[in-house]
Short mmCIF file of C-alpha atoms in Angstrom, two decimals:
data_model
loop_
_atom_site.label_atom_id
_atom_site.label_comp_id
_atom_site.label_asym_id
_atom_site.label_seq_id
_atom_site.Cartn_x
_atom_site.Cartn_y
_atom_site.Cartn_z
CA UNK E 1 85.35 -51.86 44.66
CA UNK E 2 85.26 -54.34 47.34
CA UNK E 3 82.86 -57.55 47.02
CA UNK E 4 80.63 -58.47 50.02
CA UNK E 5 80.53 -61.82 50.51
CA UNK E 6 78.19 -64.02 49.51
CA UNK E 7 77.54 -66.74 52.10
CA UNK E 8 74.45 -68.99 52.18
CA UNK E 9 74.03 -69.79 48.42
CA UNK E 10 76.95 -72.08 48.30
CA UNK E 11 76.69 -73.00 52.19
CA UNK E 12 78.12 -71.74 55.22
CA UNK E 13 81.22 -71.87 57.70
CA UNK E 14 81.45 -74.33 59.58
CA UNK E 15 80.84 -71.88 62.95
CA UNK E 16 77.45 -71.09 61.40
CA UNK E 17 75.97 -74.23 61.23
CA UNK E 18 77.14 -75.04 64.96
CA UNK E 19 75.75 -71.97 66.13
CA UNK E 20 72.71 -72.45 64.19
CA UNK E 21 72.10 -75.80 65.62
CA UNK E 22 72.31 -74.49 69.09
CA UNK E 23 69.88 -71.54 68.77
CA UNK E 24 67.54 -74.37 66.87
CA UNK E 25 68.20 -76.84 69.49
CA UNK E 26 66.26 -74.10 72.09
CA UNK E 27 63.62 -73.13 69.84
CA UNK E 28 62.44 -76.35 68.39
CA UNK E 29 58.80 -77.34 68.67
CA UNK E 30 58.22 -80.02 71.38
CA UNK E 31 56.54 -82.96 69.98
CA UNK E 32 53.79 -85.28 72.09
CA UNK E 33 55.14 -88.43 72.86
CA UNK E 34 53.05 -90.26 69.79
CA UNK E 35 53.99 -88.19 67.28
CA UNK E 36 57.82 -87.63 68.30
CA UNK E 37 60.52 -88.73 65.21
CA UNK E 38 63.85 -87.86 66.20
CA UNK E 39 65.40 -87.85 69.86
CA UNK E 40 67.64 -84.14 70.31
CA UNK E 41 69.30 -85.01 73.60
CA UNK E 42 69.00 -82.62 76.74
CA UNK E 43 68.22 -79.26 76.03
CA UNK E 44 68.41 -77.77 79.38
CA UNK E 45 70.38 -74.74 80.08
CA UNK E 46 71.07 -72.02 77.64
CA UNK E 47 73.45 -72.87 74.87
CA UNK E 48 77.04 -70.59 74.91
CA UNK E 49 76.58 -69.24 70.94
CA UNK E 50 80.06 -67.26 70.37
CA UNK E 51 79.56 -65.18 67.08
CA UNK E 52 82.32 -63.79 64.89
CA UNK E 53 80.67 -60.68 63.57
CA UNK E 54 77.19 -59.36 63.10
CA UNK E 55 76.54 -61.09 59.60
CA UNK E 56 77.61 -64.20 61.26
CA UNK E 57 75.05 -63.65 64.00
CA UNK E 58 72.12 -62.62 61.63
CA UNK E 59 73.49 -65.34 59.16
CA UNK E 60 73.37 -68.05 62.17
CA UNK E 61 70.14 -66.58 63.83
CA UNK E 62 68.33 -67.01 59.84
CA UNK E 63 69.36 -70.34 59.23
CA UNK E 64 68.07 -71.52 62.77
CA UNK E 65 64.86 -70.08 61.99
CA UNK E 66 64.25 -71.57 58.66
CA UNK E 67 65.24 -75.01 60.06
CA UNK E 68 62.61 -74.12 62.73
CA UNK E 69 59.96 -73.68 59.69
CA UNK E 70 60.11 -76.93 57.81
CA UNK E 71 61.13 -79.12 61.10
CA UNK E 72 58.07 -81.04 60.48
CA UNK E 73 59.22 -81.79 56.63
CA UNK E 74 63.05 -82.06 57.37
CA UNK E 75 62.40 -84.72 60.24
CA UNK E 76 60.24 -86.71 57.94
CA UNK E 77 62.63 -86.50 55.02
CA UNK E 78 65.25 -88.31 57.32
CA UNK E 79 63.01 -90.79 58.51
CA UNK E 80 61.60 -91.79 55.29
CA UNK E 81 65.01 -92.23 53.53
CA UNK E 82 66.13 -94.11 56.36
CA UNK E 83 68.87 -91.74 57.38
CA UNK E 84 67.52 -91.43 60.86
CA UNK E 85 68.55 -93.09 63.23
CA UNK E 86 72.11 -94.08 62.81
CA UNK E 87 74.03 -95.23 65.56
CA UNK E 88 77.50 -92.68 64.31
CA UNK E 89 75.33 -89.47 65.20
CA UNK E 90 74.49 -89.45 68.94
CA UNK E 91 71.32 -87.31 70.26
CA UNK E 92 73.50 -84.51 70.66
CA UNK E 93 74.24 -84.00 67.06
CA UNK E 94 70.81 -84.30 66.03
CA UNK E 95 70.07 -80.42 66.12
CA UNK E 96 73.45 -80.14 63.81
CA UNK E 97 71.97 -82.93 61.40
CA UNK E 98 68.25 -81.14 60.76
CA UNK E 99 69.69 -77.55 60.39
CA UNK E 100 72.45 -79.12 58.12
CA UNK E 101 69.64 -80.97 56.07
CA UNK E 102 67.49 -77.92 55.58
CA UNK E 103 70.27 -76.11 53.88
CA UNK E 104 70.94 -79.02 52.02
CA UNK E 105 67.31 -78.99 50.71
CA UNK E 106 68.01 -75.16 49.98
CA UNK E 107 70.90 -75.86 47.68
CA UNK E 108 69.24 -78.52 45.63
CA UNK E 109 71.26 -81.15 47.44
CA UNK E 110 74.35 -79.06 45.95
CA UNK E 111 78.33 -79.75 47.72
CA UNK E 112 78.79 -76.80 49.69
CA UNK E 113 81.91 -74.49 49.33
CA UNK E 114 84.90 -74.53 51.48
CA UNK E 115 85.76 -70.59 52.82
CA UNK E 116 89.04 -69.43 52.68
CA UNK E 117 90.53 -69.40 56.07
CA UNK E 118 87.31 -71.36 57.64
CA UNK E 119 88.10 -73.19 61.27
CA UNK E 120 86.97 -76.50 60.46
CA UNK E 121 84.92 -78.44 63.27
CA UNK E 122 84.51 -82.30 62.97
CA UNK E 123 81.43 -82.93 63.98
CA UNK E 124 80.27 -80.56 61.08
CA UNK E 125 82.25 -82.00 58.18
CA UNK E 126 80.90 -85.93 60.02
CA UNK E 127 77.94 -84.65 59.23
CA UNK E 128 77.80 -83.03 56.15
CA UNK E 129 79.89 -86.04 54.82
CA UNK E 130 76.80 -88.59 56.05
CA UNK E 131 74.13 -86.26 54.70
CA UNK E 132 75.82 -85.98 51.21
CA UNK E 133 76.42 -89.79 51.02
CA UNK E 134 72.73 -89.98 51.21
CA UNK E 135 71.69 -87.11 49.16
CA UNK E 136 69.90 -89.03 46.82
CA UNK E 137 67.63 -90.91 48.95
CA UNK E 138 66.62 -87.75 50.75
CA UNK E 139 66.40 -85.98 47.69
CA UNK E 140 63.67 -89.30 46.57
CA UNK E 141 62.05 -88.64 50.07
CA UNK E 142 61.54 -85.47 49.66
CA UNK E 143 59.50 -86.03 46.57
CA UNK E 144 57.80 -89.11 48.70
CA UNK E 145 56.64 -86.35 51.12
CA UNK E 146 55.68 -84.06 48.81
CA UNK E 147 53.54 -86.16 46.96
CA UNK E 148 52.07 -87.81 50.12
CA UNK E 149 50.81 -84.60 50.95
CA UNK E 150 49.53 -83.07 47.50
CA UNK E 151 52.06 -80.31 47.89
CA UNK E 152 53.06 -78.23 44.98
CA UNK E 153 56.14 -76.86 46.95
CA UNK E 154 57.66 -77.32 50.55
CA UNK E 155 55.64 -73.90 51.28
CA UNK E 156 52.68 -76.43 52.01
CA UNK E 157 55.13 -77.55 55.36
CA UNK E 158 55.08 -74.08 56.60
CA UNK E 159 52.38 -74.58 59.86
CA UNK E 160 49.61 -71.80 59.63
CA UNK E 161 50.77 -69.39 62.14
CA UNK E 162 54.10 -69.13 60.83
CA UNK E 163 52.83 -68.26 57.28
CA UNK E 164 50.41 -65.75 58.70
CA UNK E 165 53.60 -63.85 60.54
CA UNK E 166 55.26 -64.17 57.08
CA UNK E 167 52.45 -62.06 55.60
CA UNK E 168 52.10 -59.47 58.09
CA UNK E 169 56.41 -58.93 58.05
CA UNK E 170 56.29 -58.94 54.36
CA UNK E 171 53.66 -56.29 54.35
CA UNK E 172 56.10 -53.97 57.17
CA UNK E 173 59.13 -51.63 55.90
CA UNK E 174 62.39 -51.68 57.38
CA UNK E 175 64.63 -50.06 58.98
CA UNK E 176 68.31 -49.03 59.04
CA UNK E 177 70.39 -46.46 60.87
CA UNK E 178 72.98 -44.29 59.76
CA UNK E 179 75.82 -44.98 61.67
CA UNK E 180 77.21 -41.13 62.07
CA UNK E 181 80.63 -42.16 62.86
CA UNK E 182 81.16 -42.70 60.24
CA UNK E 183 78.67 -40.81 57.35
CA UNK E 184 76.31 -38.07 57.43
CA UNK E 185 72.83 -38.39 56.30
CA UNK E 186 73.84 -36.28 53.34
CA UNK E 187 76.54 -38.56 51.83
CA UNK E 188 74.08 -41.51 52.46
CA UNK E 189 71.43 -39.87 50.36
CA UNK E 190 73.94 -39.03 47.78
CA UNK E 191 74.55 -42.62 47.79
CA UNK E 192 71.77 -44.17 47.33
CA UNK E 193 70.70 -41.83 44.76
CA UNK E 194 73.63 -43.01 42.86
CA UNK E 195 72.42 -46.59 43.17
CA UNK E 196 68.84 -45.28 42.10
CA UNK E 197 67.15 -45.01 44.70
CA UNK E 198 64.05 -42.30 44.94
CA UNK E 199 63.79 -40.13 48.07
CA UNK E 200 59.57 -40.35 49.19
CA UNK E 201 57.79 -38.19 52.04
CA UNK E 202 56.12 -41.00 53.58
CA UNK E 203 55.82 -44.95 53.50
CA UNK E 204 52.88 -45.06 51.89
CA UNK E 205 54.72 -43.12 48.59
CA UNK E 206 56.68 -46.26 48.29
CA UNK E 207 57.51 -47.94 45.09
CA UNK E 208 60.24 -50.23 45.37
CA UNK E 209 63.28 -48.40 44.77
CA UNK E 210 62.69 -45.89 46.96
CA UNK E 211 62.82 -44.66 50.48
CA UNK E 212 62.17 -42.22 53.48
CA UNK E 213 63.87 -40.20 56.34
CA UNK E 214 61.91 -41.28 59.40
CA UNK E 215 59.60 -38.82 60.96
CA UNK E 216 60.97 -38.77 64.36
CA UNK E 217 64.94 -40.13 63.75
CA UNK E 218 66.49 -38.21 61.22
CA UNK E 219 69.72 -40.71 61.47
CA UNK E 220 67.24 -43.83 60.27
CA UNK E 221 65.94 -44.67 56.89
CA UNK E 222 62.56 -46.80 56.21
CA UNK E 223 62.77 -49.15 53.05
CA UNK E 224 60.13 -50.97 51.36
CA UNK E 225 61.00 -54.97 53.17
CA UNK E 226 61.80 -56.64 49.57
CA UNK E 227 64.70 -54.60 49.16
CA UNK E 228 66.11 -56.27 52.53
CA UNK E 229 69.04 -58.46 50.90
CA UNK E 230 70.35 -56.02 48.13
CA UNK E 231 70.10 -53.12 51.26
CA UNK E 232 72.69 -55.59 52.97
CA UNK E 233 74.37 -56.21 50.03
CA UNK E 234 75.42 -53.02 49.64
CA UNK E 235 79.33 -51.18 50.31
CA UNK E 236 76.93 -48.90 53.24
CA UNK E 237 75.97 -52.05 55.02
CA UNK E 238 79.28 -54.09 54.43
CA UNK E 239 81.17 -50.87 55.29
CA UNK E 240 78.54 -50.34 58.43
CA UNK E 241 77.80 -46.81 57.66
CA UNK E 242 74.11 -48.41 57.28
CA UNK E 243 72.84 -51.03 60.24
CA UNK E 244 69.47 -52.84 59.72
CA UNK E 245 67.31 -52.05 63.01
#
């Protein structure tokens, strides 16, 4: 049986991280001039992002959006151990350095992988060279910041209205569509079955391992939202006879 691959616990492509850093680069939160840390460069005009595949797009779009969530925390962590400013990155590589450092954090301040047949881009591996000859000092002001702020974990750095949208997503199912090019509802169901999962009338019936046939689109299935990353783990979604909506 074929493995999906598993990219994001050991790092990411090199491609991923650029495009990450673009879509971050448009989405960041503006700072008032007293309170600004790091300089991004211009940010005018919408960013070309050239994706390989769908995981690579969800993959890119995820990692921008969790850099988004602890911007406040990353860009103190590279003030504080003195890794910001330095005169080798110019404002233009700024957006690569934050997203770079929060999945730095996310590893444990871990090496990432190399991926077999990856295109390697230099401003990337500049980068991730700088960050990882400094991965001690961040990793010290990390726990500076942390304990500046009383914070039991970097959840505390997550700004209010963020967390609250957390909440309410967590709460919501999911869903994916059975692509019927190339499976029929049947064989899906057969499927997951195999996998033990529990067909239920209705959301509310939910109990983790189990799912329904929508009311109104017989070719989409609603899941309970924690099962989102073994869903796309599985030979359905790798295979795309099963799309997240």
């Amino acid at each position: 049986k074929r493995a999906v691959p598993q990219i994001g616990k050991d790092g990411y492509p090199d491609s991923i991280y650029i495009n990450a850093a673009k879509i971050f680069q448009g989405l960041r939160t503006e700072k008032s001039s007293g309170k600004i840390l790091l300089r991004y460069g211009d940010a005018s005009g919408s960013p070309t992002v050239a994706f390989k595949d769908e995981q690579s797009r969800r993959v890119s779009y995820e990692l921008a959006f969790k850099t988004l969530k602890y911007q406040d925390l990353l860009e103190e962590m590279l003030v504080e151990s003195k890794v910001y400013p330095s005169y080798s990155i110019p404002d233009e590589l700024t957006s690569l350095l934050v997203v770079m450092l929060c999945d730095l954090q996310d590893r444990k301040f871990q090496n990432r992988k190399i991926f077999a047949e990856e295109e390697i881009v230099a401003e990337v591996q500049e980068i991730g060279n700088y960050l990882y000859s400094y991965e001690t000092k961040l990793a010290a002001a990390l726990a500076r910041c942390r304990i500046k702020h009383d914070a039991l974990s970097i959840e505390y750095f997550v700004p209010e209205t963020i967390s609250k949208q957390e909440q309410r997503t967590s709460a919501l199912p999911i869903c994916f569509w059975i692509n019927t090019f190339k499976i029929s509802l049947e064989d899906v169901i057969k499927d997951l079955e195999m996998k033990g999962f529990t067909k239920v009338e209705s959301v509310p019936n939910f109990d983790h391992y189990t799912y329904a046939v929508d009311q109104h689109c017989r070719d989409v299935l609603v899941f309970p939202s924690s099962l989102k990353e073994e869903l796309l783990n599985l030979d359905l979604s790798a295979d795309c006879k099963l799309l997240l909506q």
